[in-house]
Amino acid sequence: MSSKKLIIIKLLTAVLIITALVISARSFLAHRNYKETVVAGPSVTEVKTLGDYFEPIKNTVADCNIYILDSGKPGAIFFVIGGTHPEEPAANLSAEILAENATLEKGKLIVAIRANRSASTVTRPGDAYPQFYTIKTDWGEKKYRMGDRWTNPLDSWPDPEVYVHYPSKQMLAYMDIRNFNRTWPGKKDGSFTEQVNYAFMQIIKQEKVDLFIDFHEAELEYPVISTIVAHESGRNIAAMASMMLTDMEFEKPISMEFSPKSLHGLSHREVGDYSDAISLLFETPEPFLDRVRGITDEHLLLEGKDPFVQRAGEFGLLYETIDEDGWPIEVRVGRHCSTALMVAQIWNQMNPGKEIKIKNVPKYAEIIKNGVGHYFKNPANMDSDRIYYE
Ligand SMILES: [Zn+2]
């Protein structure tokens, strides 16, 4: 080949690569900067940000909104977070339903929708994840960022060879230094994600939180699924809630299990150990996360139907059942909302005089009937001072 031809081929290759880089960079940037709208509900008295509780976080990518729903009447203080793992959409959608709808008649509810905000600004193209998903509402479609399990490497890089958890010194997988549910209780001068957890611990302490709830979803191949994981301080509430929900509300059971004492960095362990709050973690099934899944798209994410996962179930390889109805988002969000309400109801029975009264949050059956989007208000009809961005 002549040297002239070679130069032309090299130039063409360079142009192709640069074009691909520009196209993908634009799409990554649009995803990272996309803003989700939240309409603050009737009981939201104040919207703080994480940086209000720990100054170094202020105005960084980690500085998520903290919605305060205060009844003005003394009672229990609950703190509910979604978005620990932003590839688990039922978690942030359930938290958003609380922030937009809950009416507090006694006590206080604090809500974070995008707890690890950085992890919601990156997704997993290598695993064919969609960048966005949309939820149908009564007034149109609402678009959300699909996130990842880990903090964005743009914000936290490089990972260590081995991640040594603070303060237990337990050695964990290297990438879990970016896993918001392996870095509790956090570290003031630690890694990016450890500082985010530290800031959340400041909320729990400064707001004197009585009970903390961390929403999650899990693959059906994983044994911790359809359950409430409870710190020992919350075992009675979790046991009662799982029995009541299984008996009265859910079509498929929800169990409870104890937080292992020797496994560190998880909210159900460290929040209970390092604060006065009872700590609970809820899991719903998300077939999208299963390794054996087929086409990884928005349909699978929201409808939870997959023939390959179903087939794995026929071979007894799963820890939760799945049929042709799948695990749609309404079922998953419905389970989270009802479980949170049931926990509040049982807390109230156990703590007379220090109740929390949460009204207008839809339960499991209602969300299945009306859809998740039915509970999101149209920002176009709202005063601008009620609108916030995640
Ligand atoms: Zn999770």
PDB file of N, CA and C in Angstrom, residues 75-78 104 106-109 344-345 347-348 354-358:
ATOM      1  N   GLY A  75     -43.647  14.180  67.824  1.00  0.00           N
ATOM      2  CA  GLY A  75     -43.909  12.766  67.564  1.00  0.00           C
ATOM      3  C   GLY A  75     -42.622  12.121  67.088  1.00  0.00           C
ATOM      4  N   ALA A  76     -42.752  10.986  66.422  1.00  0.00           N
ATOM      5  CA  ALA A  76     -41.561  10.275  65.953  1.00  0.00           C
ATOM      6  C   ALA A  76     -40.998  10.930  64.692  1.00  0.00           C
ATOM      7  N   ILE A  77     -39.700  10.735  64.479  1.00  0.00           N
ATOM      8  CA  ILE A  77     -39.036  11.248  63.285  1.00  0.00           C
ATOM      9  C   ILE A  77     -38.541  10.060  62.462  1.00  0.00           C
ATOM     10  N   PHE A  78     -39.085   9.928  61.266  1.00  0.00           N
ATOM     11  CA  PHE A  78     -38.675   8.872  60.334  1.00  0.00           C
ATOM     12  C   PHE A  78     -37.853   9.504  59.209  1.00  0.00           C
ATOM     13  N   LEU A 104     -48.384  14.890  56.809  1.00  0.00           N
ATOM     14  CA  LEU A 104     -47.998  14.520  58.169  1.00  0.00           C
ATOM     15  C   LEU A 104     -48.964  15.139  59.161  1.00  0.00           C
ATOM     16  N   LYS A 106     -48.772  14.042  62.502  1.00  0.00           N
ATOM     17  CA  LYS A 106     -48.015  14.008  63.755  1.00  0.00           C
ATOM     18  C   LYS A 106     -46.599  13.552  63.450  1.00  0.00           C
ATOM     19  N   GLY A 107     -45.625  14.147  64.129  1.00  0.00           N
ATOM     20  CA  GLY A 107     -44.239  13.755  63.910  1.00  0.00           C
ATOM     21  C   GLY A 107     -43.664  14.362  62.640  1.00  0.00           C
ATOM     22  N   LYS A 108     -42.547  13.814  62.207  1.00  0.00           N
ATOM     23  CA  LYS A 108     -41.804  14.385  61.076  1.00  0.00           C
ATOM     24  C   LYS A 108     -41.290  13.267  60.179  1.00  0.00           C
ATOM     25  N   LEU A 109     -41.362  13.516  58.867  1.00  0.00           N
ATOM     26  CA  LEU A 109     -40.812  12.571  57.896  1.00  0.00           C
ATOM     27  C   LEU A 109     -39.756  13.304  57.071  1.00  0.00           C
ATOM     28  N   ALA A 344     -44.685   2.273  60.122  1.00  0.00           N
ATOM     29  CA  ALA A 344     -45.142   3.425  60.913  1.00  0.00           C
ATOM     30  C   ALA A 344     -46.295   3.017  61.832  1.00  0.00           C
ATOM     31  N   GLN A 345     -47.217   2.217  61.287  1.00  0.00           N
ATOM     32  CA  GLN A 345     -48.371   1.777  62.085  1.00  0.00           C
ATOM     33  C   GLN A 345     -47.911   0.950  63.296  1.00  0.00           C
ATOM     34  N   TRP A 347     -44.826   0.940  64.629  1.00  0.00           N
ATOM     35  CA  TRP A 347     -44.088   1.855  65.515  1.00  0.00           C
ATOM     36  C   TRP A 347     -45.079   2.550  66.466  1.00  0.00           C
ATOM     37  N   ASN A 348     -46.190   3.041  65.911  1.00  0.00           N
ATOM     38  CA  ASN A 348     -47.178   3.773  66.707  1.00  0.00           C
ATOM     39  C   ASN A 348     -47.772   2.898  67.804  1.00  0.00           C
ATOM     40  N   LYS A 354     -45.602   8.818  71.211  1.00  0.00           N
ATOM     41  CA  LYS A 354     -44.571   9.308  70.283  1.00  0.00           C
ATOM     42  C   LYS A 354     -44.839   8.751  68.887  1.00  0.00           C
ATOM     43  N   GLU A 355     -46.040   9.057  68.393  1.00  0.00           N
ATOM     44  CA  GLU A 355     -46.446   8.487  67.110  1.00  0.00           C
ATOM     45  C   GLU A 355     -45.974   9.340  65.929  1.00  0.00           C
ATOM     46  N   ILE A 356     -46.039   8.722  64.749  1.00  0.00           N
ATOM     47  CA  ILE A 356     -45.915   9.447  63.484  1.00  0.00           C
ATOM     48  C   ILE A 356     -47.181   9.125  62.706  1.00  0.00           C
ATOM     49  N   LYS A 357     -47.859  10.149  62.226  1.00  0.00           N
ATOM     50  CA  LYS A 357     -49.085   9.898  61.458  1.00  0.00           C
ATOM     51  C   LYS A 357     -48.897  10.388  60.030  1.00  0.00           C
ATOM     52  N   ILE A 358     -48.847   9.441  59.114  1.00  0.00           N
ATOM     53  CA  ILE A 358     -48.608   9.744  57.692  1.00  0.00           C
ATOM     54  C   ILE A 358     -49.876   9.410  56.912  1.00  0.00           C
TER      55      ILE A 358
END
